[in-house]
Amino acid sequence: MHELSIANSVVELCAERAMGARVLRVTLEIGRLSAVMPDAIRFCFDVCAKDTVVEGAALEIVETPGLARCLDCGGSVDMTDLLEHCACGSVNLELLAGSELKIKQMEVV
Ligand SMILES: [Zn+2]
């Protein structure tokens, strides 16, 4: 499962950065086009965090919308999925945001 390995690396990264301190809260930024299910991450996060300093930490997930620039007319396009096209009809798009997945913030004791 895709989400399980992601959750696992998030937990590992947080535990590493916490350097022995207890992690209270983790904020994750997940792009809407990253094909990652926030609910699945939430579930896997709790499983992976068990018996680590991350156990019991609140997981906050911020979903970032997809955004692309049309390479033909220069217009910006809101991306709800990767098959989106520009109002001018072009599918020649440069993805600017929405595929990221990163740890935005972490709170420790
Ligand atoms: Zn266009």
mmCIF file of C-alpha atoms and ligand atoms in Angstrom:
data_model
loop_
_atom_site.group_PDB
_atom_site.id
_atom_site.type_symbol
_atom_site.label_atom_id
_atom_site.label_comp_id
_atom_site.label_asym_id
_atom_site.label_seq_id
_atom_site.Cartn_x
_atom_site.Cartn_y
_atom_site.Cartn_z
ATOM 1 C CA MET A 1 0.000 0.000 0.000
ATOM 2 C CA HIS A 2 1.351 3.339 -1.159
ATOM 3 C CA GLU A 3 0.098 5.302 1.843
ATOM 4 C CA LEU A 4 1.657 2.930 4.335
ATOM 5 C CA SER A 5 5.182 3.556 3.086
ATOM 6 C CA ILE A 6 4.553 7.302 2.977
ATOM 7 C CA ALA A 7 3.189 7.327 6.521
ATOM 8 C CA ASN A 8 6.142 5.242 7.586
ATOM 9 C CA SER A 9 8.685 7.679 6.184
ATOM 10 C CA VAL A 10 6.809 10.621 7.699
ATOM 11 C CA VAL A 11 6.959 8.971 11.111
ATOM 12 C CA GLU A 12 10.637 8.131 10.654
ATOM 13 C CA LEU A 13 11.505 11.657 9.572
ATOM 14 C CA CYS A 14 9.602 13.202 12.483
ATOM 15 C CA ALA A 15 11.174 10.837 15.005
ATOM 16 C CA GLU A 16 14.591 11.699 13.626
ATOM 17 C CA ARG A 17 13.999 15.438 13.761
ATOM 18 C CA ALA A 18 12.470 15.252 17.245
ATOM 19 C CA MET A 19 15.754 13.852 18.567
ATOM 20 C CA GLY A 20 14.154 11.986 21.444
ATOM 21 C CA ALA A 21 11.512 14.583 22.261
ATOM 22 C CA ARG A 22 7.877 13.639 22.132
ATOM 23 C CA VAL A 23 6.041 14.757 19.010
ATOM 24 C CA LEU A 24 2.734 16.507 19.709
ATOM 25 C CA ARG A 25 1.558 17.519 16.311
ATOM 26 C CA VAL A 26 2.544 17.011 12.715
ATOM 27 C CA THR A 27 1.239 19.060 9.837
ATOM 28 C CA LEU A 28 1.425 17.447 6.444
ATOM 29 C CA GLU A 29 0.880 19.177 3.166
ATOM 30 C CA ILE A 30 -0.598 16.925 0.550
ATOM 31 C CA GLY A 31 -1.171 18.111 -2.986
ATOM 32 C CA ARG A 32 -4.521 17.222 -4.469
ATOM 33 C CA LEU A 33 -2.791 15.717 -7.490
ATOM 34 C CA SER A 34 -0.395 13.572 -5.525
ATOM 35 C CA ALA A 35 -2.790 10.601 -5.641
ATOM 36 C CA VAL A 36 -2.410 10.185 -1.896
ATOM 37 C CA MET A 37 -5.531 9.602 0.164
ATOM 38 C CA PRO A 38 -5.484 11.751 3.332
ATOM 39 C CA ASP A 39 -7.754 9.313 5.180
ATOM 40 C CA ALA A 40 -5.462 6.405 4.413
ATOM 41 C CA ILE A 41 -2.446 8.446 5.545
ATOM 42 C CA ARG A 42 -4.221 9.268 8.788
ATOM 43 C CA PHE A 43 -4.917 5.616 9.464
ATOM 44 C CA CYS A 44 -1.422 4.439 8.522
ATOM 45 C CA PHE A 45 0.195 7.236 10.488
ATOM 46 C CA ASP A 46 -1.319 5.981 13.742
ATOM 47 C CA VAL A 47 -0.230 2.443 12.945
ATOM 48 C CA CYS A 48 3.332 3.479 12.075
ATOM 49 C CA ALA A 49 3.639 5.865 15.015
ATOM 50 C CA LYS A 50 2.944 3.158 17.538
ATOM 51 C CA ASP A 51 5.861 2.622 19.951
ATOM 52 C CA THR A 52 7.764 5.644 18.611
ATOM 53 C CA VAL A 53 8.084 9.213 19.961
ATOM 54 C CA VAL A 54 5.432 10.109 17.400
ATOM 55 C CA GLU A 55 2.791 7.904 19.018
ATOM 56 C CA GLY A 56 -0.296 9.896 19.944
ATOM 57 C CA ALA A 57 0.713 12.923 17.897
ATOM 58 C CA ALA A 58 -2.095 14.811 16.217
ATOM 59 C CA LEU A 59 -1.853 14.626 12.468
ATOM 60 C CA GLU A 60 -3.060 17.628 10.587
ATOM 61 C CA ILE A 61 -3.404 17.379 6.850
ATOM 62 C CA VAL A 62 -3.532 20.423 4.636
ATOM 63 C CA GLU A 63 -4.642 19.689 1.114
ATOM 64 C CA THR A 64 -3.154 22.010 -1.448
ATOM 65 C CA PRO A 65 -5.074 22.594 -4.683
ATOM 66 C CA GLY A 66 -3.592 21.834 -8.055
ATOM 67 C CA LEU A 67 -2.462 24.667 -10.256
ATOM 68 C CA ALA A 68 -0.970 24.704 -13.705
ATOM 69 C CA ARG A 69 0.054 27.244 -16.311
ATOM 70 C CA CYS A 70 -1.037 26.912 -19.888
ATOM 71 C CA LEU A 71 1.996 26.906 -22.170
ATOM 72 C CA ASP A 72 -0.066 28.054 -25.129
ATOM 73 C CA CYS A 73 -2.047 31.025 -23.835
ATOM 74 C CA GLY A 74 -0.290 31.626 -20.504
ATOM 75 C CA GLY A 75 -3.512 31.306 -18.533
ATOM 76 C CA SER A 76 -3.602 29.608 -15.171
ATOM 77 C CA VAL A 77 -5.625 26.448 -14.780
ATOM 78 C CA ASP A 78 -7.123 25.012 -11.591
ATOM 79 C CA MET A 79 -6.306 21.349 -11.583
ATOM 80 C CA THR A 80 -8.738 18.984 -9.938
ATOM 81 C CA ASP A 81 -7.164 16.040 -11.688
ATOM 82 C CA LEU A 82 -4.312 15.421 -14.077
ATOM 83 C CA LEU A 83 -6.611 15.271 -17.096
ATOM 84 C CA GLU A 84 -7.617 18.904 -16.778
ATOM 85 C CA HIS A 85 -7.211 21.203 -19.751
ATOM 86 C CA CYS A 86 -7.086 24.957 -20.238
ATOM 87 C CA ALA A 87 -10.100 27.085 -21.144
ATOM 88 C CA CYS A 88 -8.414 27.644 -24.538
ATOM 89 C CA GLY A 89 -8.550 23.899 -25.155
ATOM 90 C CA SER A 90 -4.846 23.256 -24.733
ATOM 91 C CA VAL A 91 -3.544 20.308 -22.739
ATOM 92 C CA ASN A 92 -0.041 21.715 -22.907
ATOM 93 C CA LEU A 93 0.179 22.506 -19.214
ATOM 94 C CA GLU A 94 2.994 23.019 -16.816
ATOM 95 C CA LEU A 95 2.151 21.813 -13.333
ATOM 96 C CA LEU A 96 2.979 24.453 -10.723
ATOM 97 C CA ALA A 97 1.443 23.018 -7.586
ATOM 98 C CA GLY A 98 -0.586 20.118 -6.343
ATOM 99 C CA SER A 99 1.786 17.166 -6.530
ATOM 100 C CA GLU A 100 3.750 17.952 -3.394
ATOM 101 C CA LEU A 101 3.817 15.968 -0.224
ATOM 102 C CA LYS A 102 5.788 17.439 2.600
ATOM 103 C CA ILE A 103 6.016 17.832 6.315
ATOM 104 C CA LYS A 104 5.075 21.428 6.855
ATOM 105 C CA GLN A 105 5.365 21.695 10.589
ATOM 106 C CA MET A 106 6.118 19.627 13.618
ATOM 107 C CA GLU A 107 5.528 20.427 17.266
ATOM 108 C CA VAL A 108 7.493 18.708 19.978
ATOM 109 C CA VAL A 109 7.273 18.831 23.748
HETATM 110 ZN ZN ZN B 1 -4.618 28.039 -22.570
#
